[in-house]
GROMACS .gro file of C-alpha atoms in nm:
model
  508
    1GLY     CA    1  -6.204   1.097  -0.180
    2ASP     CA    2  -6.272   1.330  -0.481
    3ARG     CA    3  -6.158   1.605  -0.200
    4PRO     CA    4  -5.857   1.527  -0.025
    5ALA     CA    5  -5.965   1.648   0.346
    6PRO     CA    6  -6.073   1.351   0.416
    7LEU     CA    7  -5.714   1.181   0.328
    8LEU     CA    8  -5.542   1.401   0.591
    9PRO     CA    9  -5.615   1.223   0.897
   10LEU     CA   10  -5.559   0.933   0.721
   11SER     CA   11  -5.196   1.043   0.637
   12LEU     CA   12  -5.144   1.176   0.966
   13ALA     CA   13  -5.258   0.815   1.137
   14LEU     CA   14  -5.030   0.600   0.868
   15ARG     CA   15  -4.739   0.817   0.934
   16ALA     CA   16  -4.768   0.852   1.344
   17LEU     CA   17  -4.761   0.453   1.275
   18ASN     CA   18  -4.531   0.428   1.012
   19CYS     CA   19  -4.278   0.651   1.313
   20LEU     CA   20  -4.338   0.421   1.600
   21LEU     CA   21  -4.260   0.141   1.351
   22VAL     CA   22  -3.935   0.276   1.296
   23ARG     CA   23  -3.676   0.189   1.543
   24THR     CA   24  -3.383   0.126   1.406
   25SER     CA   25  -3.068   0.338   1.297
   26PHE     CA   26  -3.042   0.442   0.907
   27VAL     CA   27  -2.717   0.643   0.895
   28PRO     CA   28  -2.547   0.891   1.166
   29ASP     CA   29  -2.678   1.218   0.999
   30GLU     CA   30  -2.982   1.096   1.097
   31HIS     CA   31  -2.902   1.220   1.482
   32TRP     CA   32  -2.559   1.414   1.398
   33GLN     CA   33  -2.668   1.669   1.143
   34SER     CA   34  -3.001   1.727   1.316
   35LEU     CA   35  -3.091   1.651   1.695
   36GLU     CA   36  -2.710   1.649   1.813
   37GLU     CA   37  -2.667   1.961   1.736
   38THR     CA   38  -2.981   2.098   1.887
   39ALA     CA   39  -2.896   1.925   2.209
   40ARG     CA   40  -2.535   2.089   2.197
   41LEU     CA   41  -2.687   2.442   2.075
   42LEU     CA   42  -2.945   2.410   2.369
   43GLY     CA   43  -2.812   2.225   2.628
   44THR     CA   44  -3.127   2.023   2.724
   45GLY     CA   45  -3.158   1.757   3.002
   46GLN     CA   46  -3.205   1.746   3.337
   47ALA     CA   47  -3.021   1.958   3.520
   48PRO     CA   48  -2.720   1.755   3.758
   49ARG     CA   49  -2.880   1.625   4.107
   50ALA     CA   50  -2.654   1.893   4.326
   51GLY     CA   51  -2.935   2.122   4.231
   52CYS     CA   52  -2.741   2.315   3.995
   53SER     CA   53  -2.952   2.503   3.728
   54ARG     CA   54  -3.076   2.409   3.415
   55SER     CA   55  -2.873   2.693   3.253
   56VAL     CA   56  -2.527   2.542   3.369
   57LEU     CA   57  -2.572   2.297   3.092
   58ASN     CA   58  -2.565   2.578   2.819
   59ILE     CA   59  -2.172   2.630   2.910
   60SER     CA   60  -2.093   2.288   3.035
   61ASN     CA   61  -1.945   2.068   2.771
   62TYR     CA   62  -2.239   1.930   2.688
   63GLY     CA   63  -2.311   1.774   2.315
   64HIS     CA   64  -2.034   1.716   2.064
   65LEU     CA   65  -1.962   1.980   1.774
   66THR     CA   66  -1.917   1.743   1.429
   67TRP     CA   67  -1.614   1.888   1.198
   68GLU     CA   68  -1.882   1.960   0.923
   69TRP     CA   69  -2.022   2.212   1.142
   70ALA     CA   70  -1.683   2.314   1.256
   71GLN     CA   71  -1.569   2.376   0.888
   72GLY     CA   72  -1.935   2.554   0.787
   73LEU     CA   73  -2.041   2.243   0.598
   74ARG     CA   74  -2.418   2.277   0.749
   75GLY     CA   75  -2.664   2.582   0.796
   76TYR     CA   76  -2.871   2.583   1.092
   77THR     CA   77  -3.218   2.628   0.942
   78TYR     CA   78  -3.315   2.230   0.977
   79PRO     CA   79  -3.193   2.234   1.358
   80LEU     CA   80  -3.390   2.539   1.457
   81ILE     CA   81  -3.697   2.317   1.371
   82PHE     CA   82  -3.588   2.124   1.614
   83ALA     CA   83  -3.454   2.345   1.864
   84SER     CA   84  -3.800   2.504   1.843
   85ILE     CA   85  -3.980   2.180   1.939
   86TYR     CA   86  -3.738   2.158   2.230
   87LYS     CA   87  -3.794   2.506   2.367
   88ALA     CA   88  -4.186   2.408   2.349
   89LEU     CA   89  -4.132   2.092   2.573
   90GLN     CA   90  -3.886   2.278   2.803
   91LEU     CA   91  -4.165   2.575   2.856
   92LEU     CA   92  -4.431   2.318   2.888
   93GLY     CA   93  -4.225   2.099   3.158
   94ARG     CA   94  -4.234   1.801   2.975
   95ASP     CA   95  -3.847   1.789   2.818
   96ASP     CA   96  -3.822   1.410   2.950
   97VAL     CA   97  -3.568   1.225   2.741
   98GLN     CA   98  -3.870   0.990   2.568
   99LEU     CA   99  -4.035   1.300   2.444
  100LEU     CA  100  -3.757   1.459   2.291
  101ILE     CA  101  -3.656   1.143   2.108
  102TRP     CA  102  -4.014   1.111   1.956
  103VAL     CA  103  -4.160   1.432   1.909
  104PRO     CA  104  -3.892   1.584   1.642
  105ARG     CA  105  -3.969   1.267   1.471
  106LEU     CA  106  -4.363   1.259   1.496
  107ALA     CA  107  -4.322   1.604   1.373
  108GLN     CA  108  -4.146   1.490   1.064
  109ALA     CA  109  -4.379   1.233   1.022
  110ALA     CA  110  -4.678   1.517   1.013
  111LEU     CA  111  -4.483   1.677   0.760
  112ALA     CA  112  -4.458   1.343   0.558
  113ALA     CA  113  -4.837   1.296   0.570
  114PHE     CA  114  -4.922   1.657   0.393
  115ALA     CA  115  -4.665   1.555   0.171
  116ASP     CA  116  -4.856   1.227   0.100
  117VAL     CA  117  -5.183   1.449   0.060
  118LYS     CA  118  -5.008   1.732  -0.171
  119LEU     CA  119  -4.889   1.444  -0.423
  120TYR     CA  120  -5.238   1.325  -0.415
  121SER     CA  121  -5.423   1.666  -0.499
  122LEU     CA  122  -5.136   1.726  -0.755
  123VAL     CA  123  -5.207   1.391  -0.985
  124GLN     CA  124  -5.583   1.476  -0.916
  125HIS     CA  125  -5.539   1.809  -1.030
  126LEU     CA  126  -5.321   1.730  -1.346
  127GLU     CA  127  -5.496   1.390  -1.386
  128ASN     CA  128  -5.819   1.251  -1.230
  129ALA     CA  129  -5.906   1.128  -0.889
  130GLU     CA  130  -5.830   0.756  -1.000
  131THR     CA  131  -5.501   0.849  -1.107
  132ALA     CA  132  -5.447   1.009  -0.793
  133LYS     CA  133  -5.543   0.717  -0.581
  134CYS     CA  134  -5.288   0.505  -0.768
  135VAL     CA  135  -5.024   0.732  -0.695
  136TYR     CA  136  -5.143   0.828  -0.370
  137PHE     CA  137  -5.160   0.380  -0.290
  138CYS     CA  138  -4.808   0.363  -0.450
  139GLN     CA  139  -4.614   0.652  -0.201
  140LEU     CA  140  -4.799   0.503   0.098
  141CYS     CA  141  -4.637   0.150  -0.019
  142SER     CA  142  -4.338   0.194  -0.090
  143TRP     CA  143  -4.081   0.025   0.177
  144PHE     CA  144  -3.810   0.276   0.122
  145THR     CA  145  -4.075   0.600   0.217
  146TRP     CA  146  -4.194   0.382   0.533
  147TYR     CA  147  -3.796   0.362   0.620
  148SER     CA  148  -3.672   0.703   0.597
  149CYS     CA  149  -3.996   0.948   0.558
  150THR     CA  150  -3.994   0.957   1.006
  151ARG     CA  151  -3.630   1.047   1.043
  152THR     CA  152  -3.452   1.347   1.122
  153LEU     CA  153  -3.267   1.369   0.819
  154THR     CA  154  -3.196   1.645   0.568
  155ASN     CA  155  -3.256   1.413   0.259
  156THR     CA  156  -3.639   1.370   0.430
  157MET     CA  157  -3.664   1.734   0.469
  158GLU     CA  158  -3.544   1.770   0.083
  159THR     CA  159  -3.805   1.511  -0.054
  160ILE     CA  160  -4.087   1.651   0.146
  161LEU     CA  161  -4.044   2.005  -0.009
  162THR     CA  162  -3.948   1.901  -0.347
  163ILE     CA  163  -4.297   1.712  -0.329
  164PHE     CA  164  -4.440   2.053  -0.210
  165ALA     CA  165  -4.219   2.273  -0.499
  166LEU     CA  166  -4.407   2.017  -0.714
  167CYS     CA  167  -4.695   2.100  -0.683
  168TYR     CA  168  -4.645   2.438  -0.785
  169TYR     CA  169  -4.453   2.352  -1.076
  170PRO     CA  170  -4.590   2.487  -1.415
  171VAL     CA  171  -4.660   2.169  -1.602
  172LYS     CA  172  -4.892   2.227  -1.935
  173GLY     CA  173  -5.274   2.270  -1.825
  174SER     CA  174  -5.192   2.325  -1.481
  175LYS     CA  175  -5.391   2.580  -1.319
  176MET     CA  176  -5.201   2.568  -0.979
  177GLY     CA  177  -4.856   2.664  -1.091
  178SER     CA  178  -4.713   2.935  -0.949
  179SER     CA  179  -4.363   3.017  -1.019
  180CYS     CA  180  -4.298   3.242  -0.705
  181LYS     CA  181  -4.423   2.902  -0.501
  182TYR     CA  182  -4.224   2.668  -0.645
  183LEU     CA  183  -3.890   2.884  -0.671
  184ALA     CA  184  -3.940   2.989  -0.274
  185LEU     CA  185  -3.977   2.591  -0.173
  186ILE     CA  186  -3.695   2.501  -0.349
  187ALA     CA  187  -3.455   2.817  -0.211
  188LEU     CA  188  -3.548   2.698   0.129
  189ALA     CA  189  -3.461   2.310   0.021
  190ILE     CA  190  -3.157   2.441  -0.090
  191VAL     CA  191  -3.116   2.616   0.226
  192ILE     CA  192  -3.144   2.289   0.410
  193ARG     CA  193  -2.933   2.051   0.198
  194PRO     CA  194  -2.755   2.205  -0.045
  195THR     CA  195  -2.795   1.879  -0.282
  196ALA     CA  196  -3.127   2.011  -0.349
  197ILE     CA  197  -3.067   2.160  -0.668
  198ILE     CA  198  -3.026   1.890  -0.836
  199PRO     CA  199  -3.297   1.752  -0.964
  200TRP     CA  200  -3.452   2.113  -1.027
  201ILE     CA  201  -3.184   2.180  -1.251
  202PRO     CA  202  -3.366   2.011  -1.569
  203LEU     CA  203  -3.735   2.128  -1.432
  204VAL     CA  204  -3.633   2.570  -1.357
  205PHE     CA  205  -3.412   2.483  -1.772
  206ASN     CA  206  -3.732   2.340  -1.889
  207HIS     CA  207  -3.987   2.602  -1.747
  208PHE     CA  208  -3.756   2.858  -1.840
  209LEU     CA  209  -3.770   2.774  -2.225
  210GLN     CA  210  -4.147   2.724  -2.231
  211GLU     CA  211  -4.180   3.073  -1.988
  212GLN     CA  212  -4.320   3.389  -2.245
  213ARG     CA  213  -4.193   3.635  -2.007
  214LYS     CA  214  -3.871   3.535  -1.964
  215ALA     CA  215  -3.701   3.862  -1.855
  216ASP     CA  216  -3.985   3.865  -1.550
  217LEU     CA  217  -3.910   3.520  -1.480
  218ILE     CA  218  -3.570   3.618  -1.377
  219LEU     CA  219  -3.597   3.942  -1.258
  220ARG     CA  220  -3.910   3.885  -1.010
  221ASN     CA  221  -3.844   3.540  -0.890
  222CYS     CA  222  -3.525   3.448  -0.990
  223ILE     CA  223  -3.313   3.675  -0.840
  224PRO     CA  224  -3.466   3.804  -0.497
  225LEU     CA  225  -3.520   3.411  -0.417
  226LEU     CA  226  -3.119   3.392  -0.473
  227VAL     CA  227  -3.058   3.680  -0.259
  228LEU     CA  228  -3.216   3.561   0.037
  229THR     CA  229  -3.121   3.192  -0.027
  230LEU     CA  230  -2.746   3.339   0.015
  231ASP     CA  231  -2.814   3.561   0.281
  232LEU     CA  232  -3.004   3.303   0.500
  233ASN     CA  233  -2.688   3.058   0.477
  234LEU     CA  234  -2.465   3.376   0.549
  235THR     CA  235  -2.641   3.440   0.840
  236THR     CA  236  -2.641   3.120   1.020
  237PRO     CA  237  -2.295   3.056   1.105
  238SER     CA  238  -2.203   2.842   1.404
  239PRO     CA  239  -2.256   3.063   1.721
  240ARG     CA  240  -1.874   2.963   1.784
  241ILE     CA  241  -1.721   3.082   1.467
  242SER     CA  242  -1.677   3.463   1.443
  243GLN     CA  243  -1.669   3.474   1.059
  244TRP     CA  244  -1.963   3.466   0.838
  245VAL     CA  245  -1.972   3.115   0.620
  246LEU     CA  246  -2.153   3.025   0.321
  247VAL     CA  247  -2.261   2.710   0.329
  248GLN     CA  248  -2.366   2.591   0.007
  249LEU     CA  249  -2.013   2.687  -0.108
  250ASN     CA  250  -1.812   2.502   0.154
  251PHE     CA  251  -2.044   2.206   0.086
  252LEU     CA  252  -1.976   2.181  -0.315
  253LYS     CA  253  -1.599   2.238  -0.240
  254PHE     CA  254  -1.567   1.949   0.014
  255ASN     CA  255  -1.847   1.715  -0.134
  256VAL     CA  256  -1.761   1.781  -0.512
  257LEU     CA  257  -1.415   2.009  -0.564
  258GLN     CA  258  -1.220   1.848  -0.316
  259ASN     CA  259  -1.394   1.485  -0.373
  260LEU     CA  260  -1.329   1.425   0.014
  261GLY     CA  261  -1.689   1.280   0.041
  262THR     CA  262  -1.448   0.930  -0.020
  263PHE     CA  263  -1.321   0.915   0.280
  264TYR     CA  264  -1.625   0.765   0.403
  265GLY     CA  265  -1.642   0.513   0.126
  266SER     CA  266  -1.662   0.489  -0.263
  267HIS     CA  267  -1.887   0.296  -0.509
  268PRO     CA  268  -1.852   0.225  -0.893
  269TRP     CA  269  -2.015   0.477  -1.085
  270HIS     CA  270  -2.297   0.257  -1.190
  271TRP     CA  271  -2.387   0.159  -0.866
  272TYR     CA  272  -2.722   0.368  -0.854
  273LEU     CA  273  -2.779   0.242  -1.180
  274THR     CA  274  -2.735  -0.106  -1.069
  275GLN     CA  275  -2.828  -0.106  -0.713
  276GLY     CA  276  -2.899   0.202  -0.518
  277LEU     CA  277  -3.262   0.275  -0.754
  278PRO     CA  278  -3.354  -0.074  -0.811
  279ILE     CA  279  -3.364  -0.151  -0.415
  280ILE     CA  280  -3.499   0.197  -0.329
  281LEU     CA  281  -3.791   0.122  -0.592
  282GLY     CA  282  -3.798  -0.264  -0.494
  283THR     CA  283  -4.115  -0.428  -0.630
  284HIS     CA  284  -4.204  -0.061  -0.787
  285LEU     CA  285  -3.963  -0.115  -1.051
  286PRO     CA  286  -4.164  -0.256  -1.330
  287PHE     CA  287  -4.463  -0.067  -1.238
  288PHE     CA  288  -4.234   0.264  -1.260
  289ILE     CA  289  -4.089   0.177  -1.652
  290HIS     CA  290  -4.405   0.055  -1.728
  291GLY     CA  291  -4.544   0.399  -1.635
  292CYS     CA  292  -4.280   0.599  -1.800
  293VAL     CA  293  -4.350   0.424  -2.139
  294LEU     CA  294  -4.744   0.499  -2.105
  295ALA     CA  295  -4.734   0.859  -1.994
  296PRO     CA  296  -4.804   1.150  -2.154
  297LYS     CA  297  -4.561   1.345  -2.334
  298LYS     CA  298  -4.588   1.670  -2.093
  299TYR     CA  299  -4.447   1.440  -1.846
  300HIS     CA  300  -4.151   1.345  -1.997
  301ILE     CA  301  -3.970   1.611  -1.809
  302PHE     CA  302  -4.009   1.444  -1.480
  303ILE     CA  303  -3.876   1.097  -1.689
  304VAL     CA  304  -3.561   1.362  -1.716
  305THR     CA  305  -3.545   1.473  -1.413
  306VAL     CA  306  -3.470   1.140  -1.291
  307ILE     CA  307  -3.217   1.025  -1.521
  308TRP     CA  308  -3.019   1.362  -1.442
  309THR     CA  309  -3.041   1.350  -1.078
  310VAL     CA  310  -2.904   0.965  -1.073
  311LEU     CA  311  -2.664   1.017  -1.313
  312VAL     CA  312  -2.516   1.371  -1.117
  313TYR     CA  313  -2.528   1.155  -0.827
  314SER     CA  314  -2.340   0.870  -1.039
  315MET     CA  315  -2.008   1.097  -1.103
  316LEU     CA  316  -1.952   1.152  -0.689
  317SER     CA  317  -1.757   0.871  -0.586
  318HIS     CA  318  -1.921   0.834  -0.245
  319LYS     CA  319  -2.286   0.720  -0.329
  320GLU     CA  320  -2.558   0.609  -0.081
  321PHE     CA  321  -2.916   0.486  -0.096
  322ARG     CA  322  -3.104   0.820   0.081
  323PHE     CA  323  -2.895   1.082  -0.166
  324ILE     CA  324  -3.133   0.990  -0.434
  325SER     CA  325  -3.458   0.978  -0.222
  326PRO     CA  326  -3.571   1.261  -0.384
  327VAL     CA  327  -3.620   1.128  -0.694
  328LEU     CA  328  -3.895   0.873  -0.545
  329PRO     CA  329  -4.154   1.098  -0.564
  330PHE     CA  330  -4.150   1.130  -0.956
  331CYS     CA  331  -4.122   0.764  -0.932
  332MET     CA  332  -4.415   0.716  -0.763
  333PHE     CA  333  -4.614   0.930  -0.995
  334PHE     CA  334  -4.517   0.673  -1.253
  335CYS     CA  335  -4.598   0.376  -1.067
  336GLY     CA  336  -4.935   0.517  -1.030
  337PHE     CA  337  -5.010   0.613  -1.402
  338SER     CA  338  -4.886   0.212  -1.467
  339LEU     CA  339  -5.140   0.068  -1.203
  340LYS     CA  340  -5.438   0.278  -1.318
  341HIS     CA  341  -5.357   0.108  -1.647
  342LEU     CA  342  -5.366  -0.241  -1.539
  343LYS     CA  343  -5.764  -0.215  -1.591
  344ALA     CA  344  -5.846  -0.599  -1.523
  345TRP     CA  345  -5.503  -0.709  -1.325
  346LYS     CA  346  -5.547  -0.346  -1.125
  347LYS     CA  347  -5.611  -0.507  -0.731
  348SER     CA  348  -5.369  -0.799  -0.797
  349ALA     CA  349  -5.110  -0.587  -0.900
  350ALA     CA  350  -5.217  -0.344  -0.578
  351ARG     CA  351  -5.196  -0.645  -0.344
  352PHE     CA  352  -4.862  -0.798  -0.493
  353LEU     CA  353  -4.698  -0.408  -0.410
  354LEU     CA  354  -4.838  -0.403  -0.048
  355LEU     CA  355  -4.749  -0.732   0.062
  356SER     CA  356  -4.430  -0.741  -0.120
  357ASN     CA  357  -4.316  -0.434   0.021
  358LEU     CA  358  -4.438  -0.502   0.364
  359PHE     CA  359  -4.164  -0.752   0.500
  360PRO     CA  360  -3.896  -0.492   0.376
  361ALA     CA  361  -4.068  -0.236   0.576
  362LEU     CA  362  -4.115  -0.373   0.828
  363TYR     CA  363  -3.759  -0.563   0.868
  364THR     CA  364  -3.576  -0.264   0.815
  365GLY     CA  365  -3.790  -0.042   1.068
  366LEU     CA  366  -3.859  -0.289   1.314
  367ILE     CA  367  -3.530  -0.540   1.317
  368HIS     CA  368  -3.232  -0.416   1.124
  369GLN     CA  369  -2.978  -0.232   1.294
  370ARG     CA  370  -3.158  -0.164   1.612
  371GLY     CA  371  -2.887  -0.197   1.843
  372SER     CA  372  -2.754   0.132   1.828
  373LEU     CA  373  -3.092   0.280   1.987
  374ASP     CA  374  -3.151   0.032   2.213
  375VAL     CA  375  -2.827   0.103   2.389
  376MET     CA  376  -2.926   0.453   2.465
  377SER     CA  377  -3.175   0.341   2.663
  378HIS     CA  378  -2.917   0.178   2.904
  379LEU     CA  379  -2.695   0.494   2.941
  380GLN     CA  380  -3.063   0.695   3.039
  381GLU     CA  381  -3.042   0.472   3.337
  382LEU     CA  382  -2.707   0.627   3.428
  383CYS     CA  383  -2.872   0.938   3.433
  384ASN     CA  384  -3.141   0.841   3.663
  385SER     CA  385  -2.871   0.731   3.932
  386SER     CA  386  -2.687   0.859   4.195
  387TYR     CA  387  -2.386   0.765   4.008
  388GLN     CA  388  -2.423   0.969   3.737
  389SER     CA  389  -2.158   1.214   3.843
  390GLN     CA  390  -1.856   0.945   3.831
  391ALA     CA  391  -1.990   0.779   3.515
  392PHE     CA  392  -1.752   0.796   3.182
  393VAL     CA  393  -1.868   0.590   2.898
  394PHE     CA  394  -1.658   0.526   2.597
  395ILE     CA  395  -1.802   0.402   2.299
  396LEU     CA  396  -1.571   0.177   2.128
  397MET     CA  397  -1.754   0.131   1.787
  398PRO     CA  398  -1.735   0.288   1.442
  399CYS     CA  399  -1.763   0.664   1.456
  400HIS     CA  400  -2.087   0.794   1.493
  401SER     CA  401  -2.249   0.425   1.523
  402THR     CA  402  -2.466   0.548   1.810
  403PRO     CA  403  -2.667   0.868   1.910
  404PHE     CA  404  -2.513   1.100   2.148
  405TYR     CA  405  -2.618   1.387   2.405
  406SER     CA  406  -2.978   1.391   2.237
  407HIS     CA  407  -3.082   1.034   2.319
  408VAL     CA  408  -2.972   1.073   2.703
  409HIS     CA  409  -3.015   1.430   2.783
  410CYS     CA  410  -2.821   1.461   3.073
  411PRO     CA  411  -2.461   1.601   3.123
  412ILE     CA  412  -2.290   1.238   3.227
  413LYS     CA  413  -1.935   1.204   3.056
  414MET     CA  414  -1.943   1.006   2.684
  415ARG     CA  415  -1.661   1.025   2.430
  416PHE     CA  416  -1.642   0.801   2.093
  417LEU     CA  417  -1.407   0.713   1.848
  418GLU     CA  418  -1.328   1.025   1.637
  419CYS     CA  419  -1.310   1.013   1.251
  420LEU     CA  420  -1.241   1.350   1.139
  421PRO     CA  421  -1.120   1.347   0.737
  422ASP     CA  422  -0.786   1.461   0.652
  423LEU     CA  423  -0.830   1.863   0.617
  424THR     CA  424  -0.491   1.922   0.585
  425GLY     CA  425  -0.345   1.722   0.290
  426ASN     CA  426  -0.137   1.488   0.519
  427GLU     CA  427  -0.043   1.167   0.311
  428SER     CA  428   0.038   0.978   0.636
  429TYR     CA  429  -0.281   1.087   0.831
  430ILE     CA  430  -0.498   0.848   0.950
  431ASP     CA  431  -0.802   0.904   1.200
  432GLU     CA  432  -0.842   0.811   1.575
  433ALA     CA  433  -1.125   0.499   1.438
  434ASP     CA  434  -0.889   0.400   1.197
  435ALA     CA  435  -0.587   0.403   1.457
  436PHE     CA  436  -0.771   0.227   1.719
  437TYR     CA  437  -0.916  -0.044   1.479
  438SER     CA  438  -0.508  -0.114   1.376
  439ASN     CA  439  -0.453  -0.260   1.695
  440PRO     CA  440  -0.740  -0.221   1.971
  441LEU     CA  441  -0.527  -0.358   2.257
  442ASP     CA  442  -0.268  -0.148   2.226
  443TRP     CA  443  -0.436   0.160   2.143
  444LEU     CA  444  -0.615   0.055   2.489
  445ASN     CA  445  -0.346   0.027   2.698
  446LYS     CA  446  -0.136   0.340   2.598
  447GLU     CA  447  -0.483   0.541   2.631
  448PHE     CA  448  -0.546   0.446   2.970
  449TYR     CA  449  -0.211   0.369   3.092
  450ASN     CA  450  -0.324   0.551   3.397
  451ALA     CA  451  -0.598   0.275   3.569
  452THR     CA  452  -0.763   0.630   3.731
  453LEU     CA  453  -0.871   0.732   3.387
  454LEU     CA  454  -1.089   0.419   3.344
  455PRO     CA  455  -1.383   0.467   3.132
  456SER     CA  456  -1.705   0.303   3.405
  457HIS     CA  457  -1.859   0.191   3.087
  458LEU     CA  458  -1.775   0.039   2.765
  459ILE     CA  459  -1.969   0.010   2.468
  460LEU     CA  460  -1.866  -0.223   2.152
  461PHE     CA  461  -1.996  -0.467   1.913
  462SER     CA  462  -1.950  -0.803   1.970
  463VAL     CA  463  -1.692  -0.881   1.677
  464LEU     CA  464  -1.440  -0.652   1.901
  465GLU     CA  465  -1.494  -0.848   2.249
  466GLN     CA  466  -1.256  -1.098   2.151
  467GLU     CA  467  -0.904  -0.888   2.093
  468ILE     CA  468  -0.966  -0.693   2.372
  469SER     CA  469  -1.062  -0.962   2.648
  470SER     CA  470  -0.749  -0.935   2.810
  471PHE     CA  471  -0.787  -0.581   2.864
  472LEU     CA  472  -1.131  -0.652   2.944
  473ALA     CA  473  -1.054  -0.896   3.201
  474LEU     CA  474  -0.707  -0.721   3.364
  475ARG     CA  475  -0.901  -0.424   3.419
  476GLY     CA  476  -1.201  -0.555   3.552
  477TYR     CA  477  -1.479  -0.505   3.351
  478GLU     CA  478  -1.786  -0.745   3.329
  479LYS     CA  479  -2.046  -0.724   3.094
  480THR     CA  480  -2.406  -0.639   3.162
  481ALA     CA  481  -2.561  -0.617   2.870
  482THR     CA  482  -2.628  -0.777   2.525
  483ILE     CA  483  -2.833  -0.603   2.288
  484PHE     CA  484  -2.893  -0.718   1.952
  485HIS     CA  485  -2.792  -0.527   1.668
  486THR     CA  486  -2.799  -0.688   1.280
  487HIS     CA  487  -2.845  -1.028   1.119
  488VAL     CA  488  -2.613  -0.925   0.893
  489PRO     CA  489  -2.275  -0.824   1.084
  490GLN     CA  490  -2.020  -0.668   0.803
  491GLY     CA  491  -1.647  -0.559   0.884
  492ARG     CA  492  -1.640  -0.376   1.247
  493VAL     CA  493  -1.979  -0.390   1.265
  494GLY     CA  494  -2.132  -0.693   1.486
  495SER     CA  495  -2.458  -0.892   1.514
  496HIS     CA  496  -2.508  -0.781   1.860
  497ILE     CA  497  -2.372  -0.485   2.105
  498TYR     CA  498  -2.201  -0.558   2.457
  499VAL     CA  499  -2.203  -0.304   2.721
  500TYR     CA  500  -1.909  -0.386   2.970
  501ARG     CA  501  -1.944  -0.215   3.329
  502LYS     CA  502  -1.607  -0.168   3.583
  503LYS     CA  503  -1.675  -0.398   3.865
  504THR     CA  504  -1.475  -0.210   4.143
  505GLU     CA  505  -1.657   0.124   4.192
  506ILE     CA  506  -2.040   0.064   4.117
  507ASN     CA  507  -2.272  -0.099   4.268
  508HIS     CA  508  -2.600   0.043   4.160
   0.00000   0.00000   0.00000
């Protein structure tokens, strides 16, 4: 494959398969920062049975506005991509639940396939077809890329746009370099996720130092793009908020200055070095190190980018694997270098990479944490029953454990335990989920002192069942489904999810 043309159908087929073989949940943001907001904005889904028109959903309490949107920490650029998909499906009369769930993910998979091919053609242009094949192979083998690249996460989009931008980055000896194109792609990535700027700081600085026409670069490319980026973010506030908000500024204020991200957990400073990067690289790690040693001097800026990004994220106390996913393409670049130079060992090394990544890719994609999505199909059944109008589902799980309306698309009443961070500086603040978990039985009895307020369905992790068993028995709930979730239950997250239904009124 000297030309990347035949690679595109192969990549598209592989990423479509990839998409279908990922049926687990990773982090709440893959639903709550994209599809949930799209569903809320558009109010998609079947009309209520009473023959009301679809537009009723646009004004009913359909969907849920999370605090990040209310506080202006998120921009609407990313959800708008899915809004256009939803709209197209609606116009085609194909807006049933399964398509509304899968088509956005398939669209994300297609973008990931384009990124794979772009990475191949970049390396082919900078080096040769053989190195390009090795990098492409490493990229396709990466278990973490497989696990995350078809999810509707802003981090996924950030990684894809990083690859696209890299193709136009002016590396020495490259004829594809285009300041305007790569800076425009970075700007788009920053609009989608403000942290996208981090890996590009050393790269842009390096470009600036090497650029002969420095004033030209700043005046003709940097400033216009900066203005456009700010403008895009100012013009996409929440439709419910009348004042303009600057997403980047709020994001920075919340995550860096106030360090409120620690509300969602904090890790030691060395976490990315000792766990984060080694785990997402997996068996690619020795190849990455070997490739860094081998790489010509002109690519050292890519090594600096990886180190810089990991160090910057290490300074923030809230750490997640997905935050450093934009450095993976850089790592794959060096892994490919290593693989190509293994000459006699190349085939054995390639086999080793493929087989060692196969198990983690399939296990995390098909088994680990799949209950959160499987339970939603039980709720979809409620939409099609005559009981839809009386149904009230309460998800008694850690906050945002499951998707919400984006996976049912009908106006049944649903509620979950909220976990707003303290935005007021109140010392004794405790969020709803924590208040519930400190004494679940007491909380339920107080909340539902009146029997008419009781939910028709309760969804909970197996670890909670024992604690609230007296409430369930007394109020007449029966277990109607047991759904596998994970082999490694931790804390409030159990190995299984139980669906309880109130006996009295419902008889399907």
